[in-house]
Each structure stands twice: as C-alpha cells, then as structure tokens.
Coordinates of C-alpha atoms in Angstrom, one line a residue:
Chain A
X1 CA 25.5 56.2 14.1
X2 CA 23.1 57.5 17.1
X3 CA 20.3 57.3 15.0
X4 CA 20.6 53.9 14.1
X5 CA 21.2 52.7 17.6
X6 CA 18.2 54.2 18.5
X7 CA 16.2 52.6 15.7
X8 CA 17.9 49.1 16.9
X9 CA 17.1 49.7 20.4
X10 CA 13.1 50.2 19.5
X11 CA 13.6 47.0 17.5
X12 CA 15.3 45.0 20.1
X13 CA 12.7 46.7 22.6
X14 CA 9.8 45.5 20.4
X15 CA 11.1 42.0 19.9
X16 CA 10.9 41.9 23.9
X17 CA 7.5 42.6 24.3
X18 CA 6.8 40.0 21.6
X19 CA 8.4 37.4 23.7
X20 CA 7.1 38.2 27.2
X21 CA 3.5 39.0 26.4
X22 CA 2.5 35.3 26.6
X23 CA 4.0 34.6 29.7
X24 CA 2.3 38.1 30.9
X25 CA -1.0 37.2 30.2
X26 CA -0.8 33.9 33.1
X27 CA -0.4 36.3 36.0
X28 CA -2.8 38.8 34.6
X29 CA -6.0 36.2 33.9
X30 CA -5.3 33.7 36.7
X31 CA -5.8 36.9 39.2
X32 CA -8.9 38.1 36.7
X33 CA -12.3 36.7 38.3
X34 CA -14.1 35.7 35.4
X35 CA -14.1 31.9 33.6
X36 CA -13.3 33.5 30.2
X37 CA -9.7 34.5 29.1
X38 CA -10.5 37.4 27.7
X39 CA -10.9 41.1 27.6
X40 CA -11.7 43.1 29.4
X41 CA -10.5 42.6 32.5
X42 CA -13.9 42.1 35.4
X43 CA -12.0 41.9 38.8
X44 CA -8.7 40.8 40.8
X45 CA -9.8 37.3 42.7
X46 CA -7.8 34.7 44.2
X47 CA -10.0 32.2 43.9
X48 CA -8.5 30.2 40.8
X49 CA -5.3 29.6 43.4
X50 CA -7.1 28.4 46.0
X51 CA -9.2 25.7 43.4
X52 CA -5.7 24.3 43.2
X53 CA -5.8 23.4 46.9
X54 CA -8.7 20.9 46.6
X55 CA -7.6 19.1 43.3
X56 CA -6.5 15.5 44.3
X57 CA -5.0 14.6 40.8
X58 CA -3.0 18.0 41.0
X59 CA -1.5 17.0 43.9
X60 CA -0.5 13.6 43.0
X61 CA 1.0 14.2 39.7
X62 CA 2.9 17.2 41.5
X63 CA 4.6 14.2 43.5
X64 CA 4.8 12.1 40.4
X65 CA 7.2 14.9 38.8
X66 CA 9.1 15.9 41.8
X67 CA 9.7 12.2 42.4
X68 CA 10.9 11.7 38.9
X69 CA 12.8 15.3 38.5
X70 CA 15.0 14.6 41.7
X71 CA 15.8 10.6 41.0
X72 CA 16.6 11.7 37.1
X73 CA 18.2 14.6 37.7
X74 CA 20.8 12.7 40.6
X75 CA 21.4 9.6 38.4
X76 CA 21.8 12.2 35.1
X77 CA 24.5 14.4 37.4
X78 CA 26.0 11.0 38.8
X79 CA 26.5 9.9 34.7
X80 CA 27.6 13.4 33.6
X81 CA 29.7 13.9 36.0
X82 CA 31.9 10.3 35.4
X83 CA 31.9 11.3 31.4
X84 CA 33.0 14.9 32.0
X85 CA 35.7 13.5 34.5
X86 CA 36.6 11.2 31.7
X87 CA 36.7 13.4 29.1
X88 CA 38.7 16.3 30.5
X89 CA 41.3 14.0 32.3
X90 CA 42.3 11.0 30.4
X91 CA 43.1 10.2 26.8
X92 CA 41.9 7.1 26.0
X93 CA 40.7 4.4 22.8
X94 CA 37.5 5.3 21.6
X95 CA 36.9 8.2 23.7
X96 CA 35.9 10.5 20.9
X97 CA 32.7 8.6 19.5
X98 CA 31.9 6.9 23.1
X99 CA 31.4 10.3 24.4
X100 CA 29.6 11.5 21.1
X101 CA 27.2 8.7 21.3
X102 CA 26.3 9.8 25.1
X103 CA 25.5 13.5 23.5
X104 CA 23.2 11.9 21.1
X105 CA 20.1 12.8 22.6
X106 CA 20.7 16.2 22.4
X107 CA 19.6 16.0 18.9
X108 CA 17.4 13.5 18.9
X109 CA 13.4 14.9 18.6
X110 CA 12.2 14.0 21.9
X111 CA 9.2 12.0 20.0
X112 CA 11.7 9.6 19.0
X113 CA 13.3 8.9 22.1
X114 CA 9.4 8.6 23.1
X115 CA 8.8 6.2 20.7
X116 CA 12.2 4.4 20.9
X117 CA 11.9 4.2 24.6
X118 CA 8.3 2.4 24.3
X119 CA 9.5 0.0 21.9
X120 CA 11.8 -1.4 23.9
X121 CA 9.8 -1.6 26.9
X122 CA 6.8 -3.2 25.4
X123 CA 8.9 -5.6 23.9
X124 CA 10.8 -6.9 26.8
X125 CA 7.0 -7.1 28.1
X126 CA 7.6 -4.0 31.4
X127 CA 5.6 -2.6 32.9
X128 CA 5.2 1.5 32.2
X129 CA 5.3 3.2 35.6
X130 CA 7.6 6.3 36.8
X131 CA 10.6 4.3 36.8
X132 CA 10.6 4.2 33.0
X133 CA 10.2 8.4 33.1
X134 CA 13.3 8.6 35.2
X135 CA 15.0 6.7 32.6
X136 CA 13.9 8.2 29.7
X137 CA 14.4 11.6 31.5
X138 CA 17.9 10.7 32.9
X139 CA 18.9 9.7 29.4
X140 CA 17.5 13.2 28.1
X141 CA 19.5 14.7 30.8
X142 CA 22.8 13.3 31.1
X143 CA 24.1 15.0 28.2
X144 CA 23.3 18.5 29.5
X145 CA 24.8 17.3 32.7
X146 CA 28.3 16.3 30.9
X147 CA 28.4 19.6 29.2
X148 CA 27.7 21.2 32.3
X149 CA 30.6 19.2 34.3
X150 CA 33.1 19.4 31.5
X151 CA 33.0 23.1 31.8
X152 CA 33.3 22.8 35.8
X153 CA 36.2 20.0 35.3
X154 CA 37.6 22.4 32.9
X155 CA 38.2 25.0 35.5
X156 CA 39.9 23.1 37.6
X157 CA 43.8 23.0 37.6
X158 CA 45.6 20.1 37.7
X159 CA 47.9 20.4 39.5
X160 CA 45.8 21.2 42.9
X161 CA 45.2 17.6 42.5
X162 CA 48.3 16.6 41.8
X163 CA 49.7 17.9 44.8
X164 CA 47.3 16.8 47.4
X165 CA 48.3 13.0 46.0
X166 CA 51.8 14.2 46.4
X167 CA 51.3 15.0 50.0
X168 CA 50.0 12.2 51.1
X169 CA 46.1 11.9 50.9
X170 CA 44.7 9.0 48.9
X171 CA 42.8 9.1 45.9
X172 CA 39.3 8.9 47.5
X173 CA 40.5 11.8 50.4
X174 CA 41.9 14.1 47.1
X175 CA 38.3 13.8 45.7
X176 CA 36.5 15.2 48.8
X177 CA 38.4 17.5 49.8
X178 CA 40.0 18.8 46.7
X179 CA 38.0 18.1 43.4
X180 CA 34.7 17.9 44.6
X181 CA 34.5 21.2 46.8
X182 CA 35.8 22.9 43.7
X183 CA 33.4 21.6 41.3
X184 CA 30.2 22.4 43.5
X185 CA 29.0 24.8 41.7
X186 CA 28.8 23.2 38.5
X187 CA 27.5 20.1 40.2
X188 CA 24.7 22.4 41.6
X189 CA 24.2 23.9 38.0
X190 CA 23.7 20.3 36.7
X191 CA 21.2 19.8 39.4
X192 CA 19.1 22.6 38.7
X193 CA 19.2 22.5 35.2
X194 CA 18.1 19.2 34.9
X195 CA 15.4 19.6 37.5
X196 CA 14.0 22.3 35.3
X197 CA 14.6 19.9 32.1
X198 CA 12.2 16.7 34.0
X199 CA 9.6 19.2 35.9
X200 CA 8.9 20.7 32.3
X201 CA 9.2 17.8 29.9
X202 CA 6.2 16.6 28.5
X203 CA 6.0 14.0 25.8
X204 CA 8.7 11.2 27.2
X205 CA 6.4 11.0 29.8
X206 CA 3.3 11.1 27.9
X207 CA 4.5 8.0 26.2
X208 CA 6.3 6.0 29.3
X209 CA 3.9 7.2 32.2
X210 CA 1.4 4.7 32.1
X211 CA -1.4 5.3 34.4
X212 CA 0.4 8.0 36.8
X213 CA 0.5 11.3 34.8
X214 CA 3.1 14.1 35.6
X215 CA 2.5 17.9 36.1
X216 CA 2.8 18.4 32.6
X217 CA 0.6 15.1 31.3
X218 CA -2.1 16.3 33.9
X219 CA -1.5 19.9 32.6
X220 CA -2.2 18.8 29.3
X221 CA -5.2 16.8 30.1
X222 CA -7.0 20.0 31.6
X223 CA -6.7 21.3 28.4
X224 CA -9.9 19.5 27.2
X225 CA -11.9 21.4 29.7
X226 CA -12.7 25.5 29.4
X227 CA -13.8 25.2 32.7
X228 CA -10.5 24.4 34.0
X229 CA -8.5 27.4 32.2
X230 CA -8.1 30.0 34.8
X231 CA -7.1 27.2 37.3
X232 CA -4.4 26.0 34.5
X233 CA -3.5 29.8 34.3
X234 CA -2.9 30.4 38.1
X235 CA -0.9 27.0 38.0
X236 CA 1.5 28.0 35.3
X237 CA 1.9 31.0 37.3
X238 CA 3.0 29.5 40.1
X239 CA 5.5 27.8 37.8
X240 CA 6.8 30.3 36.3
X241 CA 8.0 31.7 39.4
X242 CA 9.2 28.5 40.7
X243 CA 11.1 28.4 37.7
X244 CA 12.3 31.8 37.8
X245 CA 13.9 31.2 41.5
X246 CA 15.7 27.9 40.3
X247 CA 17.1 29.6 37.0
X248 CA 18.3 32.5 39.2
X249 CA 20.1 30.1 41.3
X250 CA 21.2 28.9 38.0
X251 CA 22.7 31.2 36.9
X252 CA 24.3 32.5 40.8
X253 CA 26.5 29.3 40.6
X254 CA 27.6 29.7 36.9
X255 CA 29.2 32.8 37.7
X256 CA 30.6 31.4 40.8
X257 CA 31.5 28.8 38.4
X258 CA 33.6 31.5 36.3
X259 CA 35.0 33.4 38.8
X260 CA 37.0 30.4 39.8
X261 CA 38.4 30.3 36.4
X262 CA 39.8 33.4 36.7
Chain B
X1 CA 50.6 8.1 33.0
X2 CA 51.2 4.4 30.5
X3 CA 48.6 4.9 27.6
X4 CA 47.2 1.6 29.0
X5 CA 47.0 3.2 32.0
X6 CA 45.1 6.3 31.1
X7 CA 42.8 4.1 29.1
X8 CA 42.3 1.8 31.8
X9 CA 41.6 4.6 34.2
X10 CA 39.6 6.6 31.6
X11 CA 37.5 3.6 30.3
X12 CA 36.6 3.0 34.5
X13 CA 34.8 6.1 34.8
X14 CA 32.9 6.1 30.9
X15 CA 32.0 2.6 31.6
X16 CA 28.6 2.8 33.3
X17 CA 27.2 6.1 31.7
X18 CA 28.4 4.5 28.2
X19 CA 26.3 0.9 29.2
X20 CA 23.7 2.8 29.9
X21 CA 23.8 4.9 26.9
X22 CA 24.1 1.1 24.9
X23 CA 20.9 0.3 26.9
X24 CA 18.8 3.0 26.6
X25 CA 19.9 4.6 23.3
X26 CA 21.4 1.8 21.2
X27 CA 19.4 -0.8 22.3
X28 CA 16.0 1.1 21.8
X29 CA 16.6 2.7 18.6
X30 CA 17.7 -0.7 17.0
X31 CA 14.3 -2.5 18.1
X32 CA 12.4 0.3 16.7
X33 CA 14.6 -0.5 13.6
X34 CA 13.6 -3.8 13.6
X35 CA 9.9 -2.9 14.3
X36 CA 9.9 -1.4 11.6
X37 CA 10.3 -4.1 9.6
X38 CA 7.9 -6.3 10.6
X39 CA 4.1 -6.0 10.7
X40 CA 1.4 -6.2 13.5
X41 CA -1.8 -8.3 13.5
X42 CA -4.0 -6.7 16.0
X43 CA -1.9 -7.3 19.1
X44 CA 0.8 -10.1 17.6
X45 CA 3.8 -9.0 15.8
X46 CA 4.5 -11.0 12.8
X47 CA 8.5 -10.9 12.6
X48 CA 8.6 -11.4 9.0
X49 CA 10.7 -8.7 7.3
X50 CA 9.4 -6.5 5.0
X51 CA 9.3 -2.9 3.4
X52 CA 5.6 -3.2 3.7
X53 CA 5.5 -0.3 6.6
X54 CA 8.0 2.1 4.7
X55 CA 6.5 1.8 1.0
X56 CA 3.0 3.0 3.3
X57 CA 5.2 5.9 5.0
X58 CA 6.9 6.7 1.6
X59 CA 3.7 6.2 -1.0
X60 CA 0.7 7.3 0.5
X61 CA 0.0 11.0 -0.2
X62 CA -1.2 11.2 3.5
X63 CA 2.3 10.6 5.2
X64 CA 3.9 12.4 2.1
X65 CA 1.7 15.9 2.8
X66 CA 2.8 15.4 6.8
X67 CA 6.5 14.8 6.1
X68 CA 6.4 17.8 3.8
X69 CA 4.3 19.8 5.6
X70 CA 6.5 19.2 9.3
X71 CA 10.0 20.2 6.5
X72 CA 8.1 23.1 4.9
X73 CA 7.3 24.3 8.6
X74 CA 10.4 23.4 10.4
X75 CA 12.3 25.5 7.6
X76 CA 10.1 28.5 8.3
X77 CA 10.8 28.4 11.5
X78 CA 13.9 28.2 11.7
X79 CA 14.4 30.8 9.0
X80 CA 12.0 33.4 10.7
X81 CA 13.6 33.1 14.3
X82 CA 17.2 33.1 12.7
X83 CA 15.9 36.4 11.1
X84 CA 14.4 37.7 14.3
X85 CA 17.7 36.6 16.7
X86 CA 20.1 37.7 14.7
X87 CA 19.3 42.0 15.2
X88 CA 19.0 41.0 18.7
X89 CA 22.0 39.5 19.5
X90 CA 24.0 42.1 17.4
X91 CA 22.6 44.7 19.7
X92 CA 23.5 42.9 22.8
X93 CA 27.1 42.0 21.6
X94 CA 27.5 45.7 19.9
X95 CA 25.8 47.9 22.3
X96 CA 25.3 45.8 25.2
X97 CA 27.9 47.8 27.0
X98 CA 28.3 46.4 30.8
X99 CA 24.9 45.1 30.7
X100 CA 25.2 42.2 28.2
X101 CA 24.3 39.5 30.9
X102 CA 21.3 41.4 31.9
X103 CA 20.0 41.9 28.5
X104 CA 20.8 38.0 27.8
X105 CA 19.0 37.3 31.1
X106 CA 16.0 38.9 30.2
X107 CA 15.8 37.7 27.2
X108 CA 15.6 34.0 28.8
X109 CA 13.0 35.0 31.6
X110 CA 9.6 34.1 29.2
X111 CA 11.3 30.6 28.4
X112 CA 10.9 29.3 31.9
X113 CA 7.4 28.9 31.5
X114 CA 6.7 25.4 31.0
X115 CA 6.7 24.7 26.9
X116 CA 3.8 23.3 27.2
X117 CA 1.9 26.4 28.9
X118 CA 3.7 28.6 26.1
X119 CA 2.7 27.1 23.3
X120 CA -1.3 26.3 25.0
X121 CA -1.4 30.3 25.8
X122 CA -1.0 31.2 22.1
X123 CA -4.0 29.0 21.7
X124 CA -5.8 31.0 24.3
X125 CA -4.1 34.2 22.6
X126 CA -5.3 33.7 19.0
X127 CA -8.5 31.6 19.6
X128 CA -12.3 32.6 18.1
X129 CA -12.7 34.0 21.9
X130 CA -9.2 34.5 22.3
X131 CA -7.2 37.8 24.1
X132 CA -6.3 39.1 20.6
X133 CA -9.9 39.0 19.4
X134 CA -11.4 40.4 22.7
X135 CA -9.2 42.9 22.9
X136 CA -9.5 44.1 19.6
X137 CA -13.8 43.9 19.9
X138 CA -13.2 45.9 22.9
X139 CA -11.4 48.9 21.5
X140 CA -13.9 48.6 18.3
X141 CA -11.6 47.5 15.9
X142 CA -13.3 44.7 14.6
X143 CA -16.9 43.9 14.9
X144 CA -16.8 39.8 14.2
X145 CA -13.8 37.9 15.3
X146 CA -11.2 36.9 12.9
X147 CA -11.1 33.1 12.0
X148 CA -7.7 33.1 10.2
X149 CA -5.7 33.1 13.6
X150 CA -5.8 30.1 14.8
X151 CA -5.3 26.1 13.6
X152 CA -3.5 26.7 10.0
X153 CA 0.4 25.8 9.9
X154 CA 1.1 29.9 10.3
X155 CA -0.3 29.8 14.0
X156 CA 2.2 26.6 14.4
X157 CA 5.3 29.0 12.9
X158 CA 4.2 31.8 14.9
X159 CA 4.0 29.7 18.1
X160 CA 7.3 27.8 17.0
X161 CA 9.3 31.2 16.5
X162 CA 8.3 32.4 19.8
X163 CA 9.6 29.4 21.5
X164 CA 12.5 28.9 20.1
X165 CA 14.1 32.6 19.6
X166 CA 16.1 32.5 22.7
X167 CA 18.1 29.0 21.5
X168 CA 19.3 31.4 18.0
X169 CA 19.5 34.5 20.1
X170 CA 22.2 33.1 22.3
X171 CA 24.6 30.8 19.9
X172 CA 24.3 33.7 17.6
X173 CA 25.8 36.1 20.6
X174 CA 28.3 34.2 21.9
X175 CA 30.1 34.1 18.1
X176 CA 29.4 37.9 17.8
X177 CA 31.5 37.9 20.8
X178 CA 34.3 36.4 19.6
X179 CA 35.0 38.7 16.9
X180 CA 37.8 40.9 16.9
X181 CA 36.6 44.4 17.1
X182 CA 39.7 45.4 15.6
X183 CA 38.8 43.9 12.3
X184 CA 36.3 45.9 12.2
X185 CA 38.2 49.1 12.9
X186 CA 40.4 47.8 10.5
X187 CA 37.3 47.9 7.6
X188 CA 36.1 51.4 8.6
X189 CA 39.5 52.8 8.5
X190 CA 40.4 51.2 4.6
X191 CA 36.8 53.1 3.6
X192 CA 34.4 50.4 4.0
X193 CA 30.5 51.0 4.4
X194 CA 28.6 49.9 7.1
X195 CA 26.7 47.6 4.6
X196 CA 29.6 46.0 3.3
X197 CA 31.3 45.3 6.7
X198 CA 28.0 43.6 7.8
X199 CA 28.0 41.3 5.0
X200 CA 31.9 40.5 4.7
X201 CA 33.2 40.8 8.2
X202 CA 30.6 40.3 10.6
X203 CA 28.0 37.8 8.9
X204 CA 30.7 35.5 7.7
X205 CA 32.2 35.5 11.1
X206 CA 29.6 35.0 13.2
X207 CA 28.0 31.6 10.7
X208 CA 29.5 29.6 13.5
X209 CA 27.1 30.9 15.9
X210 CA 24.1 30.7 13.0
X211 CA 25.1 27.3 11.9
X212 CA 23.9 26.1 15.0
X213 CA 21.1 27.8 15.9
X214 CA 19.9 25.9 12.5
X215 CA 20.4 22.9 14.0
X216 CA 19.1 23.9 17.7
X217 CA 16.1 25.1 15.8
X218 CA 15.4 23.1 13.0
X219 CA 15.8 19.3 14.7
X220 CA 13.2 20.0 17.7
X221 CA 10.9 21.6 15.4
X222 CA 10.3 18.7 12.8
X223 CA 9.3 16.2 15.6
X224 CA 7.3 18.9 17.8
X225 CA 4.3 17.3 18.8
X226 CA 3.0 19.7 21.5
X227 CA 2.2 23.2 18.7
X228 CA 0.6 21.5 15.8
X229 CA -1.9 19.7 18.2
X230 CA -2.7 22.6 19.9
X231 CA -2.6 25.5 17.5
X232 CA -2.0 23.5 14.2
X233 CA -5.8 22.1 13.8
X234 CA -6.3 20.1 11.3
X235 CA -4.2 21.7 8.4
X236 CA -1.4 21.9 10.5
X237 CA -1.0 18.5 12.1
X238 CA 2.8 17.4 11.8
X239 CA 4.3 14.2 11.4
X240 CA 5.1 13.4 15.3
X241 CA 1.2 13.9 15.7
X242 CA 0.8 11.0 13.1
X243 CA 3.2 8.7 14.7
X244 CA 1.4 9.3 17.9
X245 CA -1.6 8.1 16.5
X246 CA -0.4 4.6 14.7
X247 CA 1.4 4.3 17.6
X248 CA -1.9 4.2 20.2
X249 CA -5.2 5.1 18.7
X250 CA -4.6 3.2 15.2
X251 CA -2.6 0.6 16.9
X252 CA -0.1 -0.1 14.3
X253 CA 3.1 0.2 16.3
X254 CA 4.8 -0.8 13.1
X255 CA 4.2 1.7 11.1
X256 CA 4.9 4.4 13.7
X257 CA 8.1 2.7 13.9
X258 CA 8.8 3.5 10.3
X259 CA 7.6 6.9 10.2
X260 CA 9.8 7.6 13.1
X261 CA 13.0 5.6 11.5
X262 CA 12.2 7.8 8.2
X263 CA 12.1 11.2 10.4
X264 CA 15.0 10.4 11.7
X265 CA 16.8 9.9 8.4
X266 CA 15.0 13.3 7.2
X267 CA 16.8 15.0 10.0
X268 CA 20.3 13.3 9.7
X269 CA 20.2 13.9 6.3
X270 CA 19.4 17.5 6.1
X271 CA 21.3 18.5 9.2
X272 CA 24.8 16.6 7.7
X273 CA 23.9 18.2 4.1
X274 CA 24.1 21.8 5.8
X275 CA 26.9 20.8 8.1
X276 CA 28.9 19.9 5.2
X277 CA 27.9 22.6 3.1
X278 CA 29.0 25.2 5.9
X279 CA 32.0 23.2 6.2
X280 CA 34.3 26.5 5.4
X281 CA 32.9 28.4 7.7
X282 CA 33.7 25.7 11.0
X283 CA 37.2 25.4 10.0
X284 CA 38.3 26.2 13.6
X285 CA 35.9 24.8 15.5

C-alpha cells in the first residue's frame, strides 16, 4: 500500500510539471534578452515590459476589453442573479426548460455562438462595434453567473427572510438589508468569474468586434510577427498574474460562500 | 403562496433574462437556420430554399475529411485527458488528506493563462526553432531539429489535452468524493483485490463525474478554432477553421451557416447518444 502511493505521487507529481511548464516558460523568456525563444538562456532584461509601454494599439484594445469585461460581466450578474432567484424560490409553469434554455450556451461551441451572433446582426443590417461583444459575452456569461447565484441563493435560509417581512420591513428594505448582504459573496464570485471569462475570450469577439480589436484579437494579431514574441511573452505574463490575483479572490469568497452554509 | 401567485412572481423575475435569451440565442440560431437554406450571390442573399449548401457540406470529400478529422480528434482528446485526470483526481480524493483544496488549486493555477497564450506557447514549444528543439541541440541530443512536432493533428491533441485536463480533473473529483468509503471497507473486508474494487466499486461510482467530463471536453473541442490554426497546420485544420473561412475569406455566409447547423447536429447527436447510453449510471442525478 506505501509503495503504491509513492508510485501515484511521482505520477501525480509528473502530470504537474506537464501542466505548468507552458505557463513557466512566459516568465522565463519575457525576462530572457534575446528575440528568439529559445535555449539557452543569454541574459535577464526588462526591456520586452517596457516595449509594452509605447504600444498604442496595446493600450487601446486593453480599454476595449476592460470596457467590455465590466459592462458584460454586470449585465450577466444582473441576469444570473434574477434566474437563480427564480429558480431557488418559486415554482412555477415552465420553469424547468425556461431555465435550461438560459444554460444553453454552456454547451454550445463558442464558434457557433460566433457565427450565430453574426448572422443575426448582419441581417438586421448593425453595425459590429463593442456593444455586440458585450452581448455576445453577456450571453456566454450569464449562465456561469446563474450557477454561481443558485449556489449563493441556495445557502440562504428562508426563513431569515421571512421574518424581516414579518417584522415589518417591505419587500425592497428585506432585499438590502437581508438577502443581498448575504449573497455578497457569491455575487462577488459571479463578478470575478465572468471578468476572467470576457478578459480571456477570444473568438466571439474575433467575429463581433469589427474594427476595435480586444486584448486577445490584438494578442492574436501579434502572432504574425516573430519580432513581436518576447513582447507577447512579457504581456501574457502580466496576465497571468493578473489572473492569478482575481482567481485567488475567487476562490477567498467561495469559501466565505460555504462557511455561511454551515 | 397561490400557484398563480408563485408563477406570477417567479415568471417577474425570469422574464427579462429569458427575452433576452429568446433574442440572443433563439433568435440567432434560427436565422443561421434559415441561412442555411438559402444561397448567396456575391453580396445578395437569394431566399430561395434549398439543400444546395448542406449536399456541399455533406458530399464534398473536403468538408467530409474536416468533420471527420475535428470527431476523430475531439475523441482523442477527450479520451487521452479522461485517461490522464482520472489517476489525478483519485489521488487527490484518496490521499489528498487535509490538503485536497490545495492540491485542486494548484492544479488550476496553469489554466489562468489566457487560452489563447496556452495553446500559442505550445507552438513556440514544439516549433522547428522551438524550446523543445533548442533545448535538446543544446544538451547534444539531437543534431538537426525534429520536424514531426509541430502542425499534424497529434500537436492539436497534445495542445488540446493540456488545456482541457483540469475541466476532467475536477468533475472526476468531486464524484470520487462522494463515495462512501465504507463500501470500500466493506470490499476489502469480504476478500476483494485492489483491482477488482477499482473496477466494480470505485469506477462505476464515480461515471457520474466521467460522464461529464466527456461532455466538458468533447463539445469545446470539436468547434476549437484557436489549436488547429496554430499548431494544427495544414493537416490538422478542423471544421470551425473552415467555417471561418466561408464565412469571411470565401464569402459564402451560407454555407458556413450549414457547416455550423451540421456541427451542431454532430454534437447533439453524439453527446445525447452517450447521455443515454450512460443512462444507468445517472440514475440519481
């Protein structure tokens, strides 16, 4: 029995390397000093951080996807949050497949959203700007948001509710002082998540930006040029870490999230 | 609460994330139903009906190679990462021990990279000039670089695997979890072999969790567009590249519309086909 555990451990070890040593190699060649990515290694230089500073287009599609991750990821909360409410407190005709339907593009390929969304838009004859991103991306959001809130909802008990109406305080006082106080945390979860979801997502927006790319549609147009690699490199790094923070975050309020459950 | 008052009440708060839903999901995927339909005449859409577009996507050996080729690899993938998770998570769940949510939290770390970044850096790993080649020149390994790496449909699985082994690792957890260790004290005491308690206790038990990593796995994977560009050169292009193309390049939104409706059908079909033949194993779910 020792044995074996040891054996799976190297295994499990092994597997881990496997997985991290991509994301390893962006902070070791965006602090390497040489235009090639590859070994070995000529010198530690800052330099490919500081190109970042005087790219224009960088800059601008950074703002492009901030502006589209917060607007999406508040209107895909807002949504999320009225179906999990829904769904965890009243019983109702045609709950079941209404609230299925909203899930849907949790299985959908994102190309087919893509395409789906494009249709549509070129028919009704609309312009593509970043307001049809924040829809596509609130669409591809919402439903991690509902899952999100239904597990906050969830937690909540009932009759906390219940007796705040019985004492007296309307409806509208109930829900600010009582439900959503208690639901924070997931509501903060739902934030985050979705903010990682629209900073990272790449080919809705490739198909509904138009002529304002996002981090990612301007990330993947640097691709084309070698020149531009360890400058890509010191980018993702700064992403990754930026990432990293909001994920920890993440996963601070789930917890919080489940200790109010118990 | 009335019925008619809890679906009053109920219907209040699903109404504007539902008409949305209508408008965005509904709506769309029914005009690129109809789209595909008709046909396109440089830039006028002729609203004729016709099966024109789908007898091209169905027929013509070219779409026929991409829709196998995006199954064949979707299926590796899927099958290769299920294989990969699945030792993972059973060491988490089984000797995890108080640091289960650590382990599980480093396992995640790599996936916060943007997708994108991943998938380009295994492009920069296996490449003609790539880390794995340098590296290996370096230590005097090999003395010309290898070719085979990179752009063939095994970079694509490779890449895929790597991206995706976190989404199997953790539904495959979370139903290890729930299984009653006793059962499994139970087994050991009656005289049963480790290798027999794998395959009748904890494998059955934990389908659940495998069941949908499948489907976590396998639905992204057939409409990836981001790995077989990269990595995939031209012998491992995948279908979502080809709609990509009608869509701007050849300008035959049409047909792009069909490719995507038949895609779509691929998917339902196969993902409903291993639902249901699962079916015993989601009895209580």
């Amino acid at each position: 029995m020792k044995k074996s555990n040891k054996i799976f451990k190297s295994i499990v070890i092994l597997f881990l390397t496997f997985l991290y040593a991509p994301a390893l190699l962006l902070p070791i060649f965006s602090f390497n000093n040489s235009k090639v990515i590859a070994f070995p290694l000529t010198g530690f230089s800052t330099i490919w951080f500081e190109e970042l500073f005087y790219e224009n287009t960088l800059h601008n599609a950074l703002l492009n996807s901030l502006v589209i991750a917060i607007s999406s990821t508040i209107l895909a909360t807002i949504l999320g949050t009225l179906v999990a409410r829904a769904s965890t407190r009243y019983i109702f005709y045609g709950k079941k497949i209404s609230i299925t339907f909203i899930l849907v593009p949790l299985i959908l390929p994102e190309i087919i959203l893509g395409v789906c969304l494009l249709t549509v838009l070129i028919q009704l004859g609309l312009e593509l700007n970043l307001w049809s991103v924040v829809l596509g991306h609130t669409l591809l959001i919402t439903p991690f948001s509902t899952l999100i809130m239904v597990s906050a909802f969830n937690n909540l008990d009932i009759s906390l509710e219940e007796a705040s109406l019985d004492l007296g305080m309307s409806s509208l006082q109930t829900f600010r002082i009582i439900i959503l106080p208690m639901v924070s945390p997931g509501l903060i979860s739902s934030l985050l998540i979705g903010f990682v979801i629209s900073l990272d997502e790449f080919i809705i927006a490739f198909f509904l930006t138009g002529v304002e790319p996002t981090l990612p549609v301007y990330i993947w147009s640097q691709f084309r040029f070698p020149a531009k690699l360890p400058s890509t490199m010191a980018l993702g790094t700064i992403l990754l870490i930026v990432s990293l923070i909001l994920v920890s975050l993440f996963e601070y309020f789930r917890r919080k999230m489940e200790l109010y459950n118990n | 609460m009335y019925i008619s008052e809890q679906n009053k009440r109920g219907w209040r708060l699903l109404g504007v994330p539902f008409i949305f839903a209508i408008f965005l999901l509904a709506v769309p995927i029914a005009t690129m139903t109809a789209l595909s339909f008709w046909t396109q005449d440089y830039l006028t859409l002729i609203k004729t009906i016709t099966f024109e577009n789908y007898k091209q996507a169905w027929f013509q050996p070219v779409f026929q190679t991409l829709f196998a080729r995006s199954l064949l690899i979707s299926i590796t993938v899927t099958f290769f990462t299920i294989l990969f998770a699945f030792p993972i998570a059973y060491y988490i769940s089984f000797y995890g021990g108080k640091r289960k949510a650590l382990w599980l939290f480093l396992i995640t770390i790599p996936f916060w990279t943007s997708y994108l970044l991943r998938m380009f850096l295994w492009k920069v790993i296996l490449g003609y000039n790539g880390v794995l080649n340098s590296f290996f020149e370096w230590l005097g390994v090999i003395t010309e670089p290898l070719t085979f790496l990179l752009y063939n449909s095994n970079a694509v699985v490779l890449a895929l695997v790597h991206g995706w082994a976190p989404f199997a690792i953790l539904p495959i957890f979370v139903s290890l979890e729930k299984i009653d260790r006793s059962l499994l004290e139970a087994s050991n005491d009656l005289g049963d072999n480790s290798f027999n308690q794998f395959f009748r206790i904890i494998l059955p038990l934990s389908m659940p969790g495998v069941i949908g990593a499948v489907l976590i796995i396998f639905i992204p994977c057939i409409g990836d567009y981001i790995t077989p560009k990269l990595v995939g050169g031209p012998e491992g292009l995948m279908i979502a590249n080809m709609i990509q193309v009608q869509f701007s390049k050849a300008n035959n939104a049409p047909l792009a519309a069909a490719l995507s409706v038949t895609s779509l059908l691929i998917v339902g079909i196969i993902a409903l086909a291993f639902v249901f033949l699962n079916r015993k194993y989601l009895k209580n779910y």
